XYZ file of N, CA and C in Angstrom:
237
model
N 0.844 -1.159 0.000
C 0.000 0.000 0.000
C 0.902 1.240 0.000
N 0.536 2.222 -0.802
C 1.280 3.477 -0.846
C 0.302 4.632 -0.708
N 0.820 5.768 -0.352
C -0.007 6.955 -0.248
C 0.848 8.188 -0.058
N 0.223 9.326 -0.208
C 0.876 10.611 0.007
C 0.108 11.308 1.125
N 0.815 11.781 2.130
C 0.167 12.492 3.219
C -0.585 13.703 2.686
N -1.720 13.987 3.285
C -2.557 15.086 2.811
C -1.791 16.409 2.783
N -0.939 16.653 3.785
C -0.187 17.912 3.807
C 0.880 17.995 2.722
N 1.213 16.858 2.097
C 2.194 16.841 1.008
C 1.521 16.795 -0.361
N 0.193 16.719 -0.385
C -0.539 16.625 -1.652
C -0.301 17.864 -2.513
N -0.283 17.644 -3.812
C -0.143 18.746 -4.762
C 1.273 19.235 -4.958
N 2.253 18.518 -4.405
C 3.646 18.946 -4.521
C 4.458 18.063 -5.468
N 3.791 17.154 -6.168
C 4.469 16.338 -7.166
C 5.032 15.021 -6.659
N 4.843 14.716 -5.383
C 5.395 13.464 -4.843
C 4.727 12.239 -5.460
N 3.421 12.288 -5.644
C 2.712 11.166 -6.246
C 3.174 10.908 -7.665
N 3.342 11.972 -8.452
C 3.828 11.829 -9.825
C 5.220 11.221 -9.827
N 6.095 11.686 -8.957
C 7.446 11.122 -8.881
C 7.410 9.658 -8.489
N 6.553 9.321 -7.523
C 6.427 7.941 -7.068
C 5.989 7.028 -8.213
N 4.959 7.426 -8.952
C 4.460 6.578 -10.037
C 5.376 6.582 -11.249
N 6.123 7.634 -11.467
C 7.130 7.636 -12.532
C 8.210 6.606 -12.218
N 8.647 6.568 -10.971
C 9.641 5.580 -10.554
C 9.067 4.167 -10.613
N 7.816 4.008 -10.244
C 7.162 2.707 -10.336
C 7.150 2.216 -11.781
N 6.835 3.091 -12.728
C 6.854 2.729 -14.151
C 8.252 2.300 -14.588
N 9.257 3.054 -14.162
C 10.636 2.729 -14.530
C 11.005 1.342 -14.021
N 10.687 1.096 -12.749
C 10.996 -0.196 -12.148
C 10.238 -1.335 -12.837
N 8.953 -1.128 -13.112
C 8.139 -2.164 -13.750
C 8.708 -2.548 -15.112
N 9.144 -1.559 -15.878
C 9.759 -1.848 -17.176
C 11.060 -2.620 -17.000
N 11.843 -2.224 -16.017
C 13.134 -2.860 -15.752
C 12.978 -4.340 -15.424
N 11.958 -4.675 -14.650
C 11.758 -6.071 -14.241
C 10.707 -6.773 -15.110
N 10.327 -6.134 -16.207
C 9.437 -6.692 -17.221
C 8.051 -7.045 -16.687
N 7.513 -6.174 -15.854
C 6.125 -6.311 -15.420
C 5.247 -5.696 -16.495
N 4.205 -6.402 -16.871
C 3.353 -5.962 -17.982
C 2.113 -5.199 -17.519
N 1.674 -5.453 -16.277
C 0.408 -4.878 -15.813
C 0.548 -4.389 -14.379
N 0.050 -3.180 -14.123
C -0.017 -2.630 -12.770
C -1.485 -2.445 -12.416
N -1.839 -2.759 -11.173
C -3.217 -2.654 -10.717
C -3.278 -1.918 -9.384
N -4.426 -1.307 -9.108
C -4.640 -0.677 -7.809
C -6.129 -0.553 -7.561
N -6.479 -0.285 -6.309
C -7.846 0.082 -5.964
C -7.802 1.437 -5.274
N -8.876 2.181 -5.421
C -8.965 3.509 -4.824
C -10.423 3.787 -4.478
N -10.646 4.390 -3.314
C -12.015 4.756 -2.943
C -12.571 5.741 -3.975
N -13.808 5.542 -4.368
C -14.384 6.342 -5.447
C -14.474 7.828 -5.124
N -14.490 8.190 -3.844
C -14.553 9.614 -3.499
C -13.170 10.272 -3.406
N -12.105 9.522 -3.622
C -10.741 10.068 -3.563
C -10.401 10.716 -4.909
N -10.944 11.899 -5.140
C -10.801 12.574 -6.428
C -9.351 12.899 -6.765
N -8.568 13.314 -5.785
C -7.161 13.648 -6.050
C -6.386 12.397 -6.459
N -6.618 11.292 -5.763
C -5.941 10.048 -6.116
C -6.331 9.569 -7.499
N -7.615 9.599 -7.798
C -8.091 9.161 -9.112
C -7.492 10.027 -10.215
N -7.429 11.330 -9.997
C -6.829 12.233 -10.996
C -5.363 11.883 -11.228
N -4.628 11.623 -10.151
C -3.219 11.235 -10.289
C -3.093 9.944 -11.080
N -3.877 8.932 -10.711
C -3.761 7.637 -11.383
C -4.116 7.744 -12.860
N -5.142 8.501 -13.191
C -5.493 8.694 -14.605
C -4.378 9.432 -15.335
N -3.808 10.446 -14.689
C -2.697 11.192 -15.283
C -1.529 10.261 -15.591
N -1.343 9.251 -14.756
C -0.230 8.317 -14.920
C -0.595 7.122 -15.795
N -1.772 7.159 -16.426
C -2.124 6.149 -17.415
C -3.028 5.025 -16.945
N -3.473 5.069 -15.703
C -4.379 4.031 -15.200
C -5.794 4.303 -15.703
N -6.554 3.226 -15.909
C -7.943 3.327 -16.331
C -8.819 2.542 -15.368
N -10.042 3.023 -15.159
C -11.004 2.310 -14.318
C -11.469 1.074 -15.083
N -11.360 -0.084 -14.428
C -11.808 -1.333 -15.039
C -13.085 -1.871 -14.383
N -13.409 -1.367 -13.218
C -14.608 -1.850 -12.551
C -14.813 -1.164 -11.220
N -15.938 -1.491 -10.578
C -16.286 -0.923 -9.279
C -16.547 -2.071 -8.315
N -15.943 -1.984 -7.149
C -16.219 -2.929 -6.067
C -17.151 -2.206 -5.106
N -18.427 -2.571 -5.149
C -19.444 -1.882 -4.351
C -19.344 -2.279 -2.886
N -19.542 -1.298 -2.009
C -19.484 -1.521 -0.562
C -18.217 -2.281 -0.171
N -17.099 -1.837 -0.714
C -15.827 -2.527 -0.525
C -15.323 -2.470 0.910
N -15.658 -1.408 1.606
C -15.222 -1.257 2.993
C -16.220 -0.392 3.739
N -16.080 -0.417 5.030
C -16.955 0.398 5.881
C -16.085 1.369 6.662
N -16.370 2.665 6.500
C -15.604 3.717 7.171
C -16.580 4.573 7.959
N -16.340 4.671 9.253
C -17.211 5.450 10.142
C -18.683 5.090 9.974
N -18.941 3.796 9.818
C -20.309 3.322 9.712
C -20.927 3.421 8.335
N -20.191 3.956 7.360
C -20.713 4.106 6.003
C -19.957 3.190 5.041
N -20.703 2.558 4.141
C -20.065 1.721 3.127
C -19.505 2.602 2.009
N -18.333 2.211 1.517
C -17.614 2.983 0.510
C -17.282 2.064 -0.672
N -17.500 2.565 -1.882
C -17.128 1.824 -3.092
C -15.667 2.087 -3.440
N -15.077 1.152 -4.171
C -13.718 1.324 -4.686
C -13.716 1.101 -6.198
N -12.839 1.804 -6.881
C -12.567 1.517 -8.289
C -11.412 0.538 -8.369
N -11.535 -0.412 -9.292
C -10.394 -1.205 -9.726
C -9.783 -0.437 -10.888
N -8.490 -0.139 -10.806
C -7.809 0.574 -11.885
C -6.567 -0.213 -12.290
N -6.186 -0.089 -13.555
C -4.999 -0.796 -14.038
C -4.415 -0.061 -15.223
N -3.166 -0.399 -15.521
C -2.519 0.103 -16.741
C -1.583 -0.966 -17.245
N -1.446 -1.005 -18.552
C -0.505 -1.925 -19.178
C 0.769 -1.169 -19.494
N 1.885 -1.803 -19.209
C 3.195 -1.175 -19.430
C 3.658 -1.453 -20.859
């Protein structure tokens, strides 16, 4: 699991992290990267789309946070 602290958001750390992930994946010949993200995490979804990930599906009621069920997107990209 990876993430960027909210106070560090918008400073390019996520882009750098995923750029390095792409470099590493190519180096070790990984063909597919996958992740899940809560559907209300707009900043995360924007970053993942910017880095080439696409939504492949929705996992409904994937988790319960503060008594509320939350959906997740399945996202992936091919290298």
